[in-house]
CSV table of C-alpha atoms and ligand atoms in Angstrom, one decimal:
chain,number,residue,atom,x,y,z
A,107,MET,CA,53.4,113.9,86.5
A,108,ARG,CA,56.2,116.3,85.4
A,109,ALA,CA,59.6,115.1,84.3
A,110,VAL,CA,61.3,118.1,86.0
A,111,ASP,CA,60.0,117.0,89.4
A,112,LEU,CA,61.2,113.5,88.9
A,113,ILE,CA,64.6,114.6,87.7
A,114,ARG,CA,64.9,116.9,90.8
A,115,ARG,CA,63.9,113.9,93.1
A,116,LYS,CA,66.5,111.6,91.6
A,117,ARG,CA,69.1,114.5,91.5
A,118,ASP,CA,68.6,114.9,95.3
A,119,GLY,CA,69.1,111.2,96.0
A,120,HIS,CA,65.5,110.0,96.4
A,121,PRO,CA,64.0,106.9,94.9
A,122,LEU,CA,61.4,106.9,92.1
A,123,THR,CA,58.3,104.8,92.3
A,124,HIS,CA,57.4,102.0,89.8
A,125,ALA,CA,54.6,104.2,88.3
A,126,GLU,CA,57.0,107.1,87.9
A,127,ILE,CA,59.5,105.0,86.1
A,128,ASP,CA,56.8,103.5,83.8
A,129,TRP,CA,55.6,107.1,83.0
A,130,LEU,CA,59.2,108.2,82.2
A,131,ILE,CA,59.8,105.3,79.8
A,132,GLN,CA,56.4,105.7,78.1
A,133,GLY,CA,57.3,109.4,77.8
A,134,ILE,CA,60.0,108.5,75.3
A,135,ALA,CA,57.5,107.1,72.8
A,136,ASN,CA,54.6,109.5,73.6
A,137,GLY,CA,56.7,112.7,73.7
A,138,ALA,CA,55.8,113.5,77.3
A,139,VAL,CA,59.5,113.4,78.2
A,140,ALA,CA,62.1,115.2,76.0
A,141,ASP,CA,65.5,113.8,75.2
A,142,TYR,CA,67.2,116.6,77.0
A,143,GLN,CA,65.2,115.7,80.2
A,144,TRP,CA,66.1,112.0,79.9
A,145,ALA,CA,69.8,113.0,79.4
A,146,ALA,CA,69.6,115.0,82.7
A,147,LEU,CA,67.9,112.1,84.4
A,148,LEU,CA,70.6,109.7,83.2
A,149,MET,CA,73.2,111.9,84.7
A,150,ALA,CA,71.3,112.0,87.9
A,151,ILE,CA,71.0,108.2,87.9
A,152,LEU,CA,74.7,107.8,87.2
A,153,TRP,CA,75.6,109.9,90.3
A,154,ARG,CA,72.8,108.8,92.6
A,155,GLY,CA,72.2,105.2,91.4
A,156,LEU,CA,69.0,103.1,91.5
A,157,ASN,CA,68.0,100.7,94.1
A,158,ASP,CA,67.0,97.1,93.2
A,159,ASP,CA,63.3,97.9,93.1
A,160,GLU,CA,64.0,100.9,90.8
A,161,THR,CA,66.3,98.9,88.5
A,162,ALA,CA,63.7,96.2,88.2
A,163,SER,CA,61.0,98.7,87.4
A,164,LEU,CA,63.2,100.3,84.8
A,165,THR,CA,64.1,96.9,83.2
A,166,ARG,CA,60.4,95.9,83.1
A,167,ALA,CA,59.4,99.2,81.6
A,168,MET,CA,62.0,99.1,79.0
A,169,LEU,CA,61.2,95.5,78.2
A,170,HIS,CA,57.5,96.3,77.7
A,171,SER,CA,58.4,99.4,75.5
A,172,GLY,CA,58.5,96.8,72.7
A,173,HIS,CA,57.5,93.3,71.6
A,174,VAL,CA,58.1,90.4,73.9
A,175,LEU,CA,58.2,87.0,72.2
A,176,ASP,CA,55.5,84.5,73.1
A,177,LEU,CA,57.2,81.1,72.7
A,178,SER,CA,54.5,79.2,74.7
A,179,ARG,CA,53.4,77.3,71.5
A,180,ILE,CA,57.0,75.7,71.4
A,181,PRO,CA,57.3,73.0,74.0
A,182,GLY,CA,60.4,72.9,76.2
A,183,PRO,CA,62.5,75.2,78.4
A,184,LYS,CA,63.7,78.4,76.7
A,185,VAL,CA,67.2,79.4,78.0
A,186,ASP,CA,69.7,81.8,76.4
A,187,LYS,CA,73.2,83.1,77.2
A,188,HIS,CA,74.4,86.7,77.1
A,189,SER,CA,78.0,87.6,77.1
A,190,THR,CA,79.3,91.2,77.8
A,191,GLY,CA,81.6,90.7,74.9
A,192,GLY,CA,85.2,90.3,74.1
A,193,VAL,CA,87.8,89.2,71.6
A,194,GLY,CA,87.6,85.7,70.1
A,195,ASP,CA,84.4,85.3,72.2
A,196,LYS,CA,82.6,82.7,69.9
A,197,THR,CA,81.0,80.5,72.5
A,198,SER,CA,77.5,81.2,71.3
A,199,LEU,CA,78.0,79.2,68.1
A,200,ILE,CA,79.2,76.2,70.2
A,201,LEU,CA,76.9,76.2,73.2
A,202,ALA,CA,73.7,77.0,71.3
A,203,PRO,CA,73.9,73.7,69.4
A,204,ILE,CA,75.2,71.8,72.5
A,205,ALA,CA,72.3,73.1,74.6
A,206,ALA,CA,69.7,72.4,71.8
A,207,ALA,CA,71.1,68.9,71.3
A,208,CYS,CA,70.3,68.3,75.0
A,209,GLY,CA,66.7,69.6,74.6
A,210,VAL,CA,67.1,73.2,75.6
A,211,ILE,CA,65.1,75.7,73.3
A,212,VAL,CA,67.6,78.5,72.5
A,213,PRO,CA,65.9,81.6,71.0
A,214,MET,CA,69.2,83.5,70.5
A,215,VAL,CA,68.9,87.2,69.5
A,216,SER,CA,72.5,88.6,69.0
A,217,GLY,CA,74.3,91.8,68.2
A,218,ARG,CA,77.0,93.0,65.8
A,219,GLY,CA,80.6,93.8,66.8
A,220,LEU,CA,81.9,97.3,67.5
A,221,GLY,CA,85.4,98.5,68.1
A,222,HIS,CA,87.8,95.8,69.3
A,223,THR,CA,85.0,93.3,70.2
A,224,GLY,CA,83.4,90.9,67.7
A,225,GLY,CA,79.6,90.1,67.3
A,226,THR,CA,77.9,86.9,66.8
A,227,LEU,CA,75.8,88.1,63.8
A,228,ASP,CA,79.0,89.1,61.9
A,229,LYS,CA,80.4,85.6,62.5
A,230,LEU,CA,77.2,83.9,61.3
A,231,GLU,CA,77.1,86.0,58.2
A,232,SER,CA,80.5,84.7,57.2
A,233,ILE,CA,78.6,81.4,56.5
A,234,PRO,CA,77.5,81.9,52.8
A,235,GLY,CA,73.8,82.6,52.5
A,236,PHE,CA,73.2,82.5,56.3
A,237,ASP,CA,70.1,84.8,57.0
A,238,VAL,CA,69.9,86.4,60.4
A,239,ARG,CA,66.8,88.5,59.5
A,240,LEU,CA,63.9,86.1,60.0
A,241,SER,CA,60.3,87.0,60.2
A,242,THR,CA,58.6,86.3,63.6
A,243,ASP,CA,56.8,83.3,62.0
A,244,ARG,CA,59.9,81.9,60.4
A,245,PHE,CA,61.8,82.4,63.7
A,246,HIS,CA,59.2,80.3,65.5
A,247,GLN,CA,59.3,77.6,62.8
A,248,VAL,CA,63.2,77.4,62.9
A,249,LEU,CA,63.1,77.2,66.7
A,250,ALA,CA,60.5,74.5,66.7
A,251,GLN,CA,62.2,72.5,64.1
A,252,CYS,CA,65.9,72.9,65.2
A,253,GLY,CA,65.7,73.7,68.9
A,254,LEU,CA,67.7,76.9,68.2
A,255,ALA,CA,67.4,80.0,66.0
A,256,LEU,CA,70.0,82.7,65.6
A,257,ILE,CA,68.8,86.1,64.6
A,258,GLY,CA,69.6,89.9,64.9
A,259,GLN,CA,67.9,92.5,67.0
A,260,THR,CA,64.8,93.9,65.5
A,261,ASP,CA,63.3,97.4,65.9
A,262,GLU,CA,60.5,96.0,67.9
A,263,ILE,CA,62.8,94.7,70.7
A,264,ALA,CA,63.0,97.2,73.6
A,265,PRO,CA,63.0,100.4,71.5
A,266,ALA,CA,63.3,102.5,74.6
A,267,ASP,CA,66.8,101.0,75.0
A,268,ARG,CA,67.9,102.3,71.6
A,269,THR,CA,66.9,105.9,72.6
A,270,LEU,CA,68.4,105.7,76.0
A,271,TYR,CA,71.6,104.0,74.8
A,272,SER,CA,72.3,106.7,72.2
A,273,LEU,CA,71.6,109.4,74.9
A,274,ARG,CA,73.9,107.5,77.3
A,275,ASP,CA,76.6,107.4,74.7
A,276,ALA,CA,76.4,111.1,74.0
A,277,THR,CA,76.3,112.1,77.7
A,278,ALA,CA,79.1,109.9,79.2
A,279,THR,CA,76.5,107.9,81.3
A,280,VAL,CA,77.1,104.4,79.8
A,281,GLU,CA,79.1,103.3,82.9
A,282,SER,CA,76.2,103.0,85.3
A,283,ILE,CA,75.6,99.5,86.6
A,284,PRO,CA,71.8,99.9,87.0
A,285,LEU,CA,71.5,101.4,83.5
A,286,ILE,CA,73.7,98.6,81.9
A,287,THR,CA,71.6,95.9,83.8
A,288,ALA,CA,68.4,97.3,82.5
A,289,SER,CA,69.7,97.8,79.0
A,290,ILE,CA,71.0,94.2,78.6
A,291,LEU,CA,68.2,92.5,80.5
A,292,SER,CA,65.4,94.4,78.7
A,293,LYS,CA,66.6,93.0,75.4
A,294,LYS,CA,67.3,89.5,76.6
A,295,LEU,CA,64.1,89.1,78.4
A,296,ALA,CA,62.2,90.1,75.3
A,297,GLU,CA,63.1,86.5,74.0
A,298,GLY,CA,60.5,85.1,76.4
A,299,LEU,CA,63.0,83.1,78.4
A,300,ASP,CA,62.7,80.6,81.3
A,301,GLY,CA,66.3,81.2,82.2
A,302,LEU,CA,69.4,83.2,81.4
A,303,VAL,CA,73.1,82.4,81.7
A,304,LEU,CA,75.4,85.5,81.7
A,305,ASP,CA,79.1,85.5,80.9
A,306,VAL,CA,80.5,88.7,82.4
A,307,LYS,CA,83.9,89.3,81.2
A,308,THR,CA,86.8,91.3,82.9
A,309,GLY,CA,90.2,92.2,81.8
A,310,ASP,CA,91.8,94.4,79.1
A,311,GLY,CA,89.6,93.2,76.2
A,312,ALA,CA,86.3,93.4,78.2
A,313,PHE,CA,83.7,96.0,78.4
A,314,MET,CA,84.3,96.0,82.2
A,315,THR,CA,88.0,96.1,82.6
A,316,SER,CA,88.0,96.1,86.4
A,317,GLU,CA,87.2,92.8,88.2
A,318,GLY,CA,85.3,94.7,91.0
A,319,GLU,CA,82.9,96.4,88.5
A,320,ALA,CA,82.4,93.2,86.5
A,321,ARG,CA,81.5,91.4,89.7
A,322,ARG,CA,79.1,94.2,90.7
A,323,LEU,CA,77.5,93.9,87.2
A,324,ALA,CA,77.2,90.2,87.3
A,325,ALA,CA,75.6,90.4,90.8
A,326,SER,CA,73.2,93.2,89.7
A,327,MET,CA,72.1,91.3,86.5
A,328,THR,CA,71.5,87.9,88.1
A,329,GLN,CA,69.6,89.5,91.0
A,330,ILE,CA,67.4,91.7,88.9
A,331,CYS,CA,66.7,89.0,86.3
A,332,THR,CA,65.7,86.5,89.0
A,333,ALA,CA,63.5,89.1,90.7
A,334,LEU,CA,61.7,89.7,87.5
A,335,GLY,CA,60.8,85.9,87.4
A,336,THR,CA,63.6,84.5,85.2
A,337,PRO,CA,66.2,82.5,87.0
A,338,ALA,CA,69.8,83.6,86.0
A,339,VAL,CA,73.3,82.5,86.6
A,340,ALA,CA,76.5,84.4,85.9
A,341,LEU,CA,80.1,83.3,85.3
A,342,LEU,CA,82.8,85.8,85.8
A,343,THR,CA,85.5,85.1,83.3
A,344,ARG,CA,88.8,86.6,82.2
A,345,MET,CA,89.3,88.5,79.0
A,346,ASP,CA,93.0,89.4,79.2
A,347,GLN,CA,93.9,87.4,76.1
A,348,PRO,CA,91.5,86.3,73.2
A,349,LEU,CA,89.3,83.3,73.9
A,350,GLY,CA,90.6,80.4,71.8
A,351,ASN,CA,93.1,81.0,68.9
A,352,ALA,CA,90.9,82.5,66.3
A,353,VAL,CA,90.0,86.2,65.9
A,354,GLY,CA,88.0,87.4,62.8
A,355,ASN,CA,84.6,86.2,61.6
A,356,ALA,CA,85.2,83.3,59.2
A,357,ASN,CA,88.2,82.4,61.2
A,358,GLU,CA,86.2,82.1,64.4
A,359,VAL,CA,83.5,80.0,62.7
A,360,ARG,CA,86.2,77.6,61.4
A,361,GLU,CA,87.3,77.3,65.1
A,362,CYS,CA,83.7,76.6,66.2
A,363,ILE,CA,83.4,73.9,63.7
A,364,ASP,CA,86.6,72.4,65.0
A,365,VAL,CA,85.1,72.3,68.6
A,366,LEU,CA,81.8,70.8,67.3
A,367,ARG,CA,83.9,68.1,65.7
A,368,GLY,CA,85.5,67.2,69.0
A,369,GLY,CA,88.7,69.4,68.7
A,370,GLY,CA,89.5,73.0,69.3
A,371,PRO,CA,91.5,75.0,71.9
A,372,PRO,CA,91.0,73.9,75.5
A,373,ASP,CA,90.1,77.3,76.9
A,374,LEU,CA,87.2,77.7,74.4
A,375,VAL,CA,86.0,74.1,74.9
A,376,LEU,CA,86.1,74.6,78.7
A,377,LEU,CA,84.1,77.8,78.7
A,378,SER,CA,81.6,76.6,76.0
A,379,ILE,CA,80.9,73.5,78.1
A,380,GLU,CA,80.6,75.3,81.3
A,381,LEU,CA,78.1,77.8,79.9
A,382,ALA,CA,76.1,75.1,78.1
A,383,ALA,CA,76.0,73.1,81.3
A,384,GLU,CA,74.6,76.1,83.1
A,385,MET,CA,71.9,76.5,80.5
A,386,ILE,CA,71.1,72.7,80.6
A,387,ALA,CA,70.9,72.9,84.5
A,388,LEU,CA,68.7,76.1,84.4
A,389,ALA,CA,66.4,74.3,81.9
A,390,LYS,CA,66.2,71.5,84.6
A,391,ILE,CA,67.0,68.9,82.0
A,392,GLU,CA,69.6,67.4,84.3
A,393,PRO,CA,69.4,67.5,88.2
A,394,ASP,CA,72.7,69.3,88.7
A,395,LEU,CA,75.7,70.9,87.1
A,396,GLU,CA,77.9,67.7,87.2
A,397,HIS,CA,75.2,65.8,85.1
A,398,ALA,CA,74.7,68.7,82.8
A,399,ARG,CA,78.4,69.0,82.1
A,400,ASN,CA,78.6,65.3,81.3
A,401,ARG,CA,75.6,65.5,79.0
A,402,ALA,CA,77.1,68.6,77.3
A,403,HIS,CA,80.4,66.6,76.7
A,404,ARG,CA,78.4,63.6,75.3
A,405,VAL,CA,76.5,65.6,72.6
A,406,LEU,CA,79.8,67.2,71.6
A,407,GLN,CA,81.6,64.0,71.3
A,408,ASP,CA,78.8,61.9,69.6
A,409,GLY,CA,78.2,64.6,67.0
A,410,SER,CA,74.7,65.5,67.9
A,411,ALA,CA,75.6,69.2,68.6
A,412,LEU,CA,77.2,69.4,65.1
A,413,ILE,CA,73.9,67.9,63.6
A,414,CYS,CA,72.0,70.7,65.4
A,415,PHE,CA,74.3,73.3,63.9
A,416,ARG,CA,73.8,71.8,60.5
A,417,LYS,CA,70.1,71.9,60.9
A,418,VAL,CA,70.0,75.6,61.8
A,419,ILE,CA,72.4,76.5,59.1
A,420,GLU,CA,70.1,74.8,56.5
A,421,ALA,CA,66.9,76.3,58.0
A,422,GLN,CA,68.4,79.8,57.9
A,423,ASN,CA,69.5,79.4,54.3
A,424,GLY,CA,73.3,79.0,54.9
A,425,ASP,CA,75.6,76.6,53.1
A,426,PRO,CA,75.8,73.5,55.3
A,427,HIS,CA,78.9,72.3,53.4
A,428,VAL,CA,81.0,74.7,55.5
A,429,LEU,CA,80.8,72.0,58.1
A,430,ASP,CA,82.4,69.4,55.8
A,431,ASP,CA,84.9,71.6,54.2
A,432,PRO,CA,85.4,74.8,56.3
A,433,GLU,CA,88.8,75.5,54.7
A,434,HIS,CA,87.3,76.0,51.2
A,435,ARG,CA,83.6,76.8,51.8
A,436,LEU,CA,84.2,79.7,54.3
A,437,PRO,CA,85.7,82.9,53.0
A,438,GLN,CA,89.5,82.8,52.8
A,439,ALA,CA,91.9,85.6,53.3
A,440,PRO,CA,94.4,85.8,50.3
A,441,VAL,CA,97.4,86.7,52.4
A,442,HIS,CA,98.7,84.8,55.4
A,443,LEU,CA,101.7,86.3,57.2
A,444,GLU,CA,103.5,84.7,60.2
A,445,VAL,CA,104.5,86.9,63.2
A,446,SER,CA,107.6,85.4,64.8
A,447,ALA,CA,108.8,85.9,68.4
A,448,PRO,CA,111.7,88.4,68.5
A,449,ARG,CA,113.4,86.7,71.4
A,450,ARG,CA,113.3,83.8,73.8
A,451,GLY,CA,111.0,84.0,76.9
A,452,PHE,CA,107.6,83.5,78.5
A,453,ILE,CA,104.7,85.3,77.1
A,454,THR,CA,103.6,87.6,79.9
A,455,ARG,CA,100.9,89.6,78.0
A,456,LEU,CA,98.8,88.9,75.0
A,457,SER,CA,96.5,91.8,74.9
A,458,ALA,CA,93.0,91.0,74.0
A,459,SER,CA,92.1,94.7,73.2
A,460,ALA,CA,95.3,95.2,71.1
A,461,ILE,CA,94.6,92.0,69.0
A,462,GLY,CA,90.9,93.0,68.7
A,463,LEU,CA,92.0,96.4,67.4
A,464,ILE,CA,94.5,94.8,64.9
A,465,SER,CA,91.8,92.5,63.7
A,466,MET,CA,89.3,95.5,63.4
A,467,ARG,CA,91.9,97.5,61.4
A,468,LEU,CA,92.5,94.4,59.1
A,469,GLY,CA,88.7,94.9,58.3
A,470,ALA,CA,87.1,92.2,60.6
A,471,GLY,CA,85.4,94.8,62.8
A,472,ARG,CA,83.8,98.2,62.9
A,473,SER,CA,85.3,101.4,63.9
A,474,ARG,CA,81.9,103.0,63.3
A,475,VAL,CA,78.5,101.4,63.3
A,476,ASP,CA,78.2,101.8,59.5
A,477,SER,CA,81.7,100.3,58.7
A,478,ILE,CA,81.6,97.5,56.0
A,479,ILE,CA,83.4,94.4,57.3
A,480,ASP,CA,85.6,91.8,55.6
A,481,HIS,CA,84.6,88.3,56.8
A,482,ARG,CA,88.0,86.8,55.5
A,483,VAL,CA,90.4,88.6,57.7
A,484,GLY,CA,91.7,88.3,61.3
A,485,VAL,CA,94.4,86.8,63.5
A,486,THR,CA,95.2,83.2,64.5
A,487,LEU,CA,97.2,82.8,67.6
A,488,ARG,CA,99.9,80.1,67.7
A,489,ARG,CA,100.9,80.7,71.3
A,490,LYS,CA,99.0,81.8,74.4
A,491,LEU,CA,99.6,83.6,77.7
A,492,GLY,CA,102.3,81.9,79.8
A,493,GLU,CA,103.8,79.7,77.1
A,494,GLU,CA,107.6,79.7,76.5
A,495,VAL,CA,108.9,80.5,73.1
A,496,GLU,CA,112.2,80.6,71.3
A,497,GLY,CA,113.3,83.5,69.1
A,498,GLY,CA,111.8,82.9,65.6
A,499,ASP,CA,108.9,80.7,66.8
A,500,ALA,CA,105.5,81.5,65.2
A,501,LEU,CA,103.4,83.7,67.7
A,502,ALA,CA,100.4,84.2,65.3
A,503,ILE,CA,99.2,84.3,61.7
A,504,ILE,CA,97.8,87.5,60.2
A,505,LEU,CA,95.0,86.8,57.8
A,506,ALA,CA,94.8,89.8,55.5
A,507,ALA,CA,93.2,91.2,52.3
A,508,ASP,CA,96.7,92.4,51.0
A,509,ALA,CA,100.4,92.3,51.8
A,510,ALA,CA,100.6,95.9,53.0
A,511,SER,CA,97.8,95.5,55.6
A,512,ALA,CA,99.3,92.2,56.7
A,513,GLU,CA,102.8,93.9,57.2
A,514,ARG,CA,101.2,96.7,59.2
A,515,ALA,CA,99.3,94.2,61.4
A,516,ALA,CA,102.3,92.1,62.0
A,517,ALA,CA,104.3,95.1,63.2
A,518,GLU,CA,101.5,96.4,65.4
A,519,PHE,CA,101.2,92.9,66.9
A,520,LEU,CA,104.7,93.0,68.1
A,521,GLU,CA,104.5,96.7,69.3
A,522,THR,CA,101.2,96.6,71.1
A,523,ALA,CA,100.0,93.1,71.8
A,524,VAL,CA,102.7,91.0,73.4
A,525,ASP,CA,105.4,91.1,76.1
A,526,PHE,CA,108.0,88.5,77.2
A,527,ALA,CA,110.0,87.8,80.4
A,528,GLU,CA,112.5,85.3,81.7
A,529,GLN,CA,110.1,84.1,84.3
A,530,PRO,CA,106.6,82.5,83.7
A,531,PRO,CA,103.6,84.8,84.6
A,532,ASN,CA,100.9,84.0,87.0
A,533,VAL,CA,98.1,83.1,84.7
A,534,PRO,CA,94.7,83.5,86.4
A,535,PRO,CA,92.0,80.9,85.9
A,536,LEU,CA,89.6,81.6,82.9
A,537,ILE,CA,86.5,81.2,85.2
A,538,LEU,CA,86.9,83.4,88.2
A,539,ASP,CA,83.7,82.9,89.9
A,540,ARG,CA,80.0,81.7,89.6
A,541,LEU,CA,77.2,83.9,90.8
A,542,ALA,CA,73.7,82.4,91.2
B,889,URA,N1,75.5,96.4,76.2
B,889,URA,C1,74.3,96.8,76.2
B,889,URA,O1,73.5,96.2,75.5
B,889,URA,N2,73.9,97.8,76.9
B,889,URA,C2,74.7,98.5,77.8
B,889,URA,O2,74.3,99.4,78.5
B,889,URA,C3,76.1,98.1,77.8
B,889,URA,C4,76.5,97.0,77.0
């Protein structure tokens, strides 16, 4: 085979075979296909697309470019959740203990935040001592002992994706639905799953801002995942405003602990329960979603989900006392500054992307992959979209490392993140659709 012939075929709109796609992916590691040839092929794929068979072949080839976990020694159904990411999106730390408390085995491999969006690993690392880098043996032990384990991606997981993602980033070819599908699924399926729940977000703080594109991505991922033998369900959810009230790493962990103790903001509780219920139903632990939802509520209310979270924190060397005294045991920002409403009115916009950027500039996120982050800082919302406020009411609290950055963030919040009107806005439901 010659790469140039396959690039020409795709350039002219013809499908590639399973064997050809395999050869192209193997060519990344064995040098048969140069980066510049893959770059040209990625552009041809962006324009011409891939059919479902090609997307499935690409996903499978990328998955097998690396190590696939064999969890067969651990009894029980293995199910995970993947979110396309957003601001204040902390459901993983709630639903993983809920699902584990119901008997699901959750081998969760997560990423770090970049730009305005946060990452599960950064949140976990705000728990003093918490180790997200476990050896494969230790990962198996923690999973068997706690029903869940929370780690970062290793170099052995889908290495072809790392090469292709950096080429896509440099060649303006990230926005191809088949390429996104193969990229996400190749990494998730390396966890050796029996089922996958997808939270595909749309709105100003999401990776896919347009609802149509998010819907196409959700349909593509559920279809390809299921075709590859792992049943999948996707929820299409809004990301116009942050999820919950807390943004920033330790701040978000604090809110998760609140939910696991039976409190927390209603939107975060709702989405965490729905996603956990989908995991429990996919794992066939309950016969249908209604029973799965009730079971998820039960383990949240009776404290068993909190016990699971405590067990995994202890097993991964974190300080379990954060659960008893989150105010003092989690990193605390030295400066808290209130942002007040400048006028009376209904909140008609509470921009997730703007609040994510404010939090990133305070130090909670990364503007570059190598930025150092500050776990203490972030934003706590006091009001949400559609609520009515009087002039002077607290809209948010800025959690900052110093007074100057707090002042800057508060001014930016009023300038970029929030709008008011006399009439209440139409707030769309958080969960727009379910695709199975
Ligand atoms: N996240 C991924 O892991 N891959 C993509 O292609 C896009 C988002």
